[in-house]
């Protein structure tokens, strides 16, 4: 996350939720036409490589390439990260942050609002996102981990995507 944040701040959208001045949740997204975000600076990449090792870096590259090949081609916003401090989960903080961000996506810009795409490797997140209008469009297994792909149609557009 440390490696991603400077790039996301410069090229994407970063939203945060605070409670009593303390950071509780962070959302990172790529606006239409900006996915994938540029690679982090070389120094940050090297730091991650030293911590995780070459094997992990190679596996992350394979995951990235497989998911990128399945990424929607039509205009959309990509929700890359929605994380809540584990001690503050299940209190509505992440949901409130996501809903504020979705409302801003729908209200901003000129022309029609694009859909929103995300991927999650946590089955418990499926109901969380479904309550906010996301539908499963497919899933795949990567290194023994199931990853679900989700899509949220723009307001006023009926969902026609099917689970694949």
PDB file of C-alpha atoms in Angstrom:
ATOM      1  CA  UNK A   1       0.000   0.000   0.000  1.00  0.00           C
ATOM      2  CA  UNK A   2       2.876   2.377   0.756  1.00  0.00           C
ATOM      3  CA  UNK A   3       4.186   1.864  -2.774  1.00  0.00           C
ATOM      4  CA  UNK A   4       0.745   2.450  -4.357  1.00  0.00           C
ATOM      5  CA  UNK A   5      -0.316   5.544  -2.442  1.00  0.00           C
ATOM      6  CA  UNK A   6       1.915   8.226  -4.050  1.00  0.00           C
ATOM      7  CA  UNK A   7       0.920   7.030  -7.535  1.00  0.00           C
ATOM      8  CA  UNK A   8      -2.756   6.891  -6.579  1.00  0.00           C
ATOM      9  CA  UNK A   9      -2.599  10.417  -5.157  1.00  0.00           C
ATOM     10  CA  UNK A  10      -1.034  11.722  -8.374  1.00  0.00           C
ATOM     11  CA  UNK A  11      -3.091   9.781 -10.946  1.00  0.00           C
ATOM     12  CA  UNK A  12      -6.193   8.407  -9.255  1.00  0.00           C
ATOM     13  CA  UNK A  13      -8.581   9.138  -6.449  1.00  0.00           C
ATOM     14  CA  UNK A  14      -7.834   8.580  -2.776  1.00  0.00           C
ATOM     15  CA  UNK A  15     -10.589   9.032  -0.211  1.00  0.00           C
ATOM     16  CA  UNK A  16     -10.252   8.564   3.523  1.00  0.00           C
ATOM     17  CA  UNK A  17     -12.607   8.256   6.476  1.00  0.00           C
ATOM     18  CA  UNK A  18     -11.513   9.585   9.826  1.00  0.00           C
ATOM     19  CA  UNK A  19     -13.088   9.167  13.207  1.00  0.00           C
ATOM     20  CA  UNK A  20     -11.971  11.398  16.037  1.00  0.00           C
ATOM     21  CA  UNK A  21      -9.041  12.520  13.873  1.00  0.00           C
ATOM     22  CA  UNK A  22      -7.780   8.944  13.387  1.00  0.00           C
ATOM     23  CA  UNK A  23      -7.649   7.308   9.977  1.00  0.00           C
ATOM     24  CA  UNK A  24     -10.187   4.464   9.837  1.00  0.00           C
ATOM     25  CA  UNK A  25     -10.670   3.638   6.136  1.00  0.00           C
ATOM     26  CA  UNK A  26      -9.097   4.339   2.746  1.00  0.00           C
ATOM     27  CA  UNK A  27     -10.503   4.019  -0.768  1.00  0.00           C
ATOM     28  CA  UNK A  28      -8.271   4.083  -3.861  1.00  0.00           C
ATOM     29  CA  UNK A  29      -9.760   4.264  -7.360  1.00  0.00           C
ATOM     30  CA  UNK A  30      -8.756   4.840 -10.954  1.00  0.00           C
ATOM     31  CA  UNK A  31     -10.960   7.227 -12.948  1.00  0.00           C
ATOM     32  CA  UNK A  32     -12.196   6.205 -16.403  1.00  0.00           C
ATOM     33  CA  UNK A  33      -9.314   5.592 -18.786  1.00  0.00           C
ATOM     34  CA  UNK A  34      -6.680   5.534 -16.045  1.00  0.00           C
ATOM     35  CA  UNK A  35      -6.556   1.830 -15.176  1.00  0.00           C
ATOM     36  CA  UNK A  36      -4.033   0.556 -14.536  1.00  0.00           C
ATOM     37  CA  UNK A  37      -2.459   3.397 -12.628  1.00  0.00           C
ATOM     38  CA  UNK A  38       1.216   3.966 -13.482  1.00  0.00           C
ATOM     39  CA  UNK A  39       3.757   1.848 -11.650  1.00  0.00           C
ATOM     40  CA  UNK A  40       5.023   3.228  -8.347  1.00  0.00           C
ATOM     41  CA  UNK A  41       8.394   5.004  -8.386  1.00  0.00           C
ATOM     42  CA  UNK A  42      11.377   2.667  -8.839  1.00  0.00           C
ATOM     43  CA  UNK A  43      12.575   3.201  -5.280  1.00  0.00           C
ATOM     44  CA  UNK A  44       9.208   2.038  -3.900  1.00  0.00           C
ATOM     45  CA  UNK A  45       9.204  -0.969  -6.233  1.00  0.00           C
ATOM     46  CA  UNK A  46      12.673  -1.968  -5.061  1.00  0.00           C
ATOM     47  CA  UNK A  47      11.617  -1.675  -1.414  1.00  0.00           C
ATOM     48  CA  UNK A  48       8.654  -4.007  -2.060  1.00  0.00           C
ATOM     49  CA  UNK A  49      10.896  -6.413  -3.976  1.00  0.00           C
ATOM     50  CA  UNK A  50      13.376  -6.569  -1.096  1.00  0.00           C
ATOM     51  CA  UNK A  51      10.602  -7.288   1.417  1.00  0.00           C
ATOM     52  CA  UNK A  52       8.578  -9.769  -0.653  1.00  0.00           C
ATOM     53  CA  UNK A  53      11.273 -11.385  -2.776  1.00  0.00           C
ATOM     54  CA  UNK A  54      11.484 -12.303  -6.466  1.00  0.00           C
ATOM     55  CA  UNK A  55       9.048 -15.227  -6.225  1.00  0.00           C
ATOM     56  CA  UNK A  56       6.276 -13.089  -4.781  1.00  0.00           C
ATOM     57  CA  UNK A  57       6.954 -10.373  -7.356  1.00  0.00           C
ATOM     58  CA  UNK A  58       6.648 -12.923 -10.174  1.00  0.00           C
ATOM     59  CA  UNK A  59       3.349 -14.246  -8.766  1.00  0.00           C
ATOM     60  CA  UNK A  60       1.957 -10.700  -8.367  1.00  0.00           C
ATOM     61  CA  UNK A  61       2.884 -10.022 -11.988  1.00  0.00           C
ATOM     62  CA  UNK A  62       0.972 -13.133 -13.124  1.00  0.00           C
ATOM     63  CA  UNK A  63      -2.062 -12.113 -11.047  1.00  0.00           C
ATOM     64  CA  UNK A  64      -1.939  -8.589 -12.512  1.00  0.00           C
ATOM     65  CA  UNK A  65      -1.722  -9.876 -16.097  1.00  0.00           C
ATOM     66  CA  UNK A  66      -4.575 -12.397 -15.678  1.00  0.00           C
ATOM     67  CA  UNK A  67      -6.879  -9.802 -14.123  1.00  0.00           C
ATOM     68  CA  UNK A  68      -5.935  -7.125 -16.649  1.00  0.00           C
ATOM     69  CA  UNK A  69      -6.907  -9.474 -19.499  1.00  0.00           C
ATOM     70  CA  UNK A  70     -10.418  -9.731 -17.983  1.00  0.00           C
ATOM     71  CA  UNK A  71     -10.784  -6.025 -17.224  1.00  0.00           C
ATOM     72  CA  UNK A  72     -13.835  -4.380 -18.851  1.00  0.00           C
ATOM     73  CA  UNK A  73     -13.142  -2.553 -22.097  1.00  0.00           C
ATOM     74  CA  UNK A  74     -15.959   0.008 -21.872  1.00  0.00           C
ATOM     75  CA  UNK A  75     -15.534   3.279 -19.985  1.00  0.00           C
ATOM     76  CA  UNK A  76     -15.634   2.709 -16.226  1.00  0.00           C
ATOM     77  CA  UNK A  77     -14.139   3.675 -12.910  1.00  0.00           C
ATOM     78  CA  UNK A  78     -12.060   1.025 -11.148  1.00  0.00           C
ATOM     79  CA  UNK A  79     -12.331   0.627  -7.391  1.00  0.00           C
ATOM     80  CA  UNK A  80      -8.894  -0.703  -6.534  1.00  0.00           C
ATOM     81  CA  UNK A  81      -8.841  -0.708  -2.739  1.00  0.00           C
ATOM     82  CA  UNK A  82     -11.356  -0.230   0.036  1.00  0.00           C
ATOM     83  CA  UNK A  83      -9.740  -0.988   3.358  1.00  0.00           C
ATOM     84  CA  UNK A  84     -10.972  -0.473   6.907  1.00  0.00           C
ATOM     85  CA  UNK A  85      -8.859  -0.676  10.056  1.00  0.00           C
ATOM     86  CA  UNK A  86      -9.557  -4.217  11.348  1.00  0.00           C
ATOM     87  CA  UNK A  87     -10.446  -2.900  14.830  1.00  0.00           C
ATOM     88  CA  UNK A  88     -13.168  -0.725  13.265  1.00  0.00           C
ATOM     89  CA  UNK A  89     -14.710  -3.074  10.713  1.00  0.00           C
ATOM     90  CA  UNK A  90     -18.430  -3.874  10.714  1.00  0.00           C
ATOM     91  CA  UNK A  91     -19.316  -0.436  12.064  1.00  0.00           C
ATOM     92  CA  UNK A  92     -20.470   1.096   8.757  1.00  0.00           C
ATOM     93  CA  UNK A  93     -17.327   3.167   8.149  1.00  0.00           C
ATOM     94  CA  UNK A  94     -16.342   1.413   4.896  1.00  0.00           C
ATOM     95  CA  UNK A  95     -19.909   1.381   3.604  1.00  0.00           C
ATOM     96  CA  UNK A  96     -20.363   5.083   4.297  1.00  0.00           C
ATOM     97  CA  UNK A  97     -17.064   5.917   2.584  1.00  0.00           C
ATOM     98  CA  UNK A  98     -17.977   3.796  -0.449  1.00  0.00           C
ATOM     99  CA  UNK A  99     -21.463   5.318  -0.711  1.00  0.00           C
ATOM    100  CA  UNK A 100     -20.100   8.898  -0.532  1.00  0.00           C
ATOM    101  CA  UNK A 101     -17.536   8.071  -3.211  1.00  0.00           C
ATOM    102  CA  UNK A 102     -20.157   6.407  -5.469  1.00  0.00           C
ATOM    103  CA  UNK A 103     -22.430   9.449  -5.103  1.00  0.00           C
ATOM    104  CA  UNK A 104     -19.541  11.736  -6.087  1.00  0.00           C
ATOM    105  CA  UNK A 105     -18.769   9.520  -9.103  1.00  0.00           C
ATOM    106  CA  UNK A 106     -22.391   9.743 -10.224  1.00  0.00           C
ATOM    107  CA  UNK A 107     -22.635  13.507  -9.695  1.00  0.00           C
ATOM    108  CA  UNK A 108     -19.268  14.548 -11.116  1.00  0.00           C
ATOM    109  CA  UNK A 109     -18.011  15.230 -14.583  1.00  0.00           C
ATOM    110  CA  UNK A 110     -19.827  15.947 -17.799  1.00  0.00           C
ATOM    111  CA  UNK A 111     -21.881  13.385 -19.615  1.00  0.00           C
ATOM    112  CA  UNK A 112     -23.200  10.086 -18.377  1.00  0.00           C
ATOM    113  CA  UNK A 113     -21.619   8.413 -15.384  1.00  0.00           C
ATOM    114  CA  UNK A 114     -19.647   5.271 -16.245  1.00  0.00           C
ATOM    115  CA  UNK A 115     -20.011   1.964 -14.468  1.00  0.00           C
ATOM    116  CA  UNK A 116     -17.748   0.889 -11.618  1.00  0.00           C
ATOM    117  CA  UNK A 117     -15.653  -2.280 -11.643  1.00  0.00           C
ATOM    118  CA  UNK A 118     -13.831  -4.058  -8.833  1.00  0.00           C
ATOM    119  CA  UNK A 119     -12.292  -7.366  -7.866  1.00  0.00           C
ATOM    120  CA  UNK A 120     -12.369  -8.988  -4.430  1.00  0.00           C
ATOM    121  CA  UNK A 121     -10.848 -12.142  -3.002  1.00  0.00           C
ATOM    122  CA  UNK A 122     -13.103 -12.173   0.054  1.00  0.00           C
ATOM    123  CA  UNK A 123     -16.407 -13.975  -0.241  1.00  0.00           C
ATOM    124  CA  UNK A 124     -17.795 -12.027   2.717  1.00  0.00           C
ATOM    125  CA  UNK A 125     -17.426  -8.848   0.619  1.00  0.00           C
ATOM    126  CA  UNK A 126     -19.925 -10.065  -1.991  1.00  0.00           C
ATOM    127  CA  UNK A 127     -22.986  -9.190   0.119  1.00  0.00           C
ATOM    128  CA  UNK A 128     -21.410  -5.869   1.164  1.00  0.00           C
ATOM    129  CA  UNK A 129     -21.001  -4.822  -2.484  1.00  0.00           C
ATOM    130  CA  UNK A 130     -24.327  -6.337  -3.612  1.00  0.00           C
ATOM    131  CA  UNK A 131     -26.137  -4.054  -1.135  1.00  0.00           C
ATOM    132  CA  UNK A 132     -24.562  -1.138  -2.992  1.00  0.00           C
ATOM    133  CA  UNK A 133     -25.632  -2.243  -6.470  1.00  0.00           C
ATOM    134  CA  UNK A 134     -22.687  -4.391  -7.564  1.00  0.00           C
ATOM    135  CA  UNK A 135     -23.347  -7.652  -9.410  1.00  0.00           C
ATOM    136  CA  UNK A 136     -20.948 -10.531  -9.966  1.00  0.00           C
ATOM    137  CA  UNK A 137     -19.716 -10.811 -13.527  1.00  0.00           C
ATOM    138  CA  UNK A 138     -17.403 -13.743 -12.999  1.00  0.00           C
ATOM    139  CA  UNK A 139     -14.723 -15.333 -10.900  1.00  0.00           C
ATOM    140  CA  UNK A 140     -11.450 -17.143 -11.333  1.00  0.00           C
ATOM    141  CA  UNK A 141      -8.882 -18.884  -9.211  1.00  0.00           C
ATOM    142  CA  UNK A 142      -5.391 -17.457  -8.911  1.00  0.00           C
ATOM    143  CA  UNK A 143      -2.779 -19.441  -6.967  1.00  0.00           C
ATOM    144  CA  UNK A 144      -5.542 -21.199  -5.041  1.00  0.00           C
ATOM    145  CA  UNK A 145      -7.435 -17.996  -4.219  1.00  0.00           C
ATOM    146  CA  UNK A 146     -10.909 -17.317  -5.643  1.00  0.00           C
ATOM    147  CA  UNK A 147     -11.265 -13.777  -7.053  1.00  0.00           C
ATOM    148  CA  UNK A 148     -14.695 -12.375  -7.898  1.00  0.00           C
ATOM    149  CA  UNK A 149     -15.209  -9.680 -10.506  1.00  0.00           C
ATOM    150  CA  UNK A 150     -18.004  -7.178  -9.811  1.00  0.00           C
ATOM    151  CA  UNK A 151     -19.705  -4.442 -11.827  1.00  0.00           C
ATOM    152  CA  UNK A 152     -22.074  -1.627 -10.898  1.00  0.00           C
ATOM    153  CA  UNK A 153     -24.074  -0.101 -13.715  1.00  0.00           C
ATOM    154  CA  UNK A 154     -24.415   3.675 -13.919  1.00  0.00           C
ATOM    155  CA  UNK A 155     -27.607   5.099 -12.410  1.00  0.00           C
ATOM    156  CA  UNK A 156     -30.676   4.437 -14.536  1.00  0.00           C
ATOM    157  CA  UNK A 157     -29.070   1.631 -16.548  1.00  0.00           C
ATOM    158  CA  UNK A 158     -30.503  -1.842 -15.951  1.00  0.00           C
ATOM    159  CA  UNK A 159     -27.880  -4.478 -15.185  1.00  0.00           C
ATOM    160  CA  UNK A 160     -27.503  -6.876 -18.094  1.00  0.00           C
ATOM    161  CA  UNK A 161     -24.218  -8.490 -17.139  1.00  0.00           C
ATOM    162  CA  UNK A 162     -24.271 -12.164 -16.281  1.00  0.00           C
ATOM    163  CA  UNK A 163     -22.083 -14.115 -13.908  1.00  0.00           C
ATOM    164  CA  UNK A 164     -19.332 -15.837 -15.883  1.00  0.00           C
TER     165      UNK A 164
END
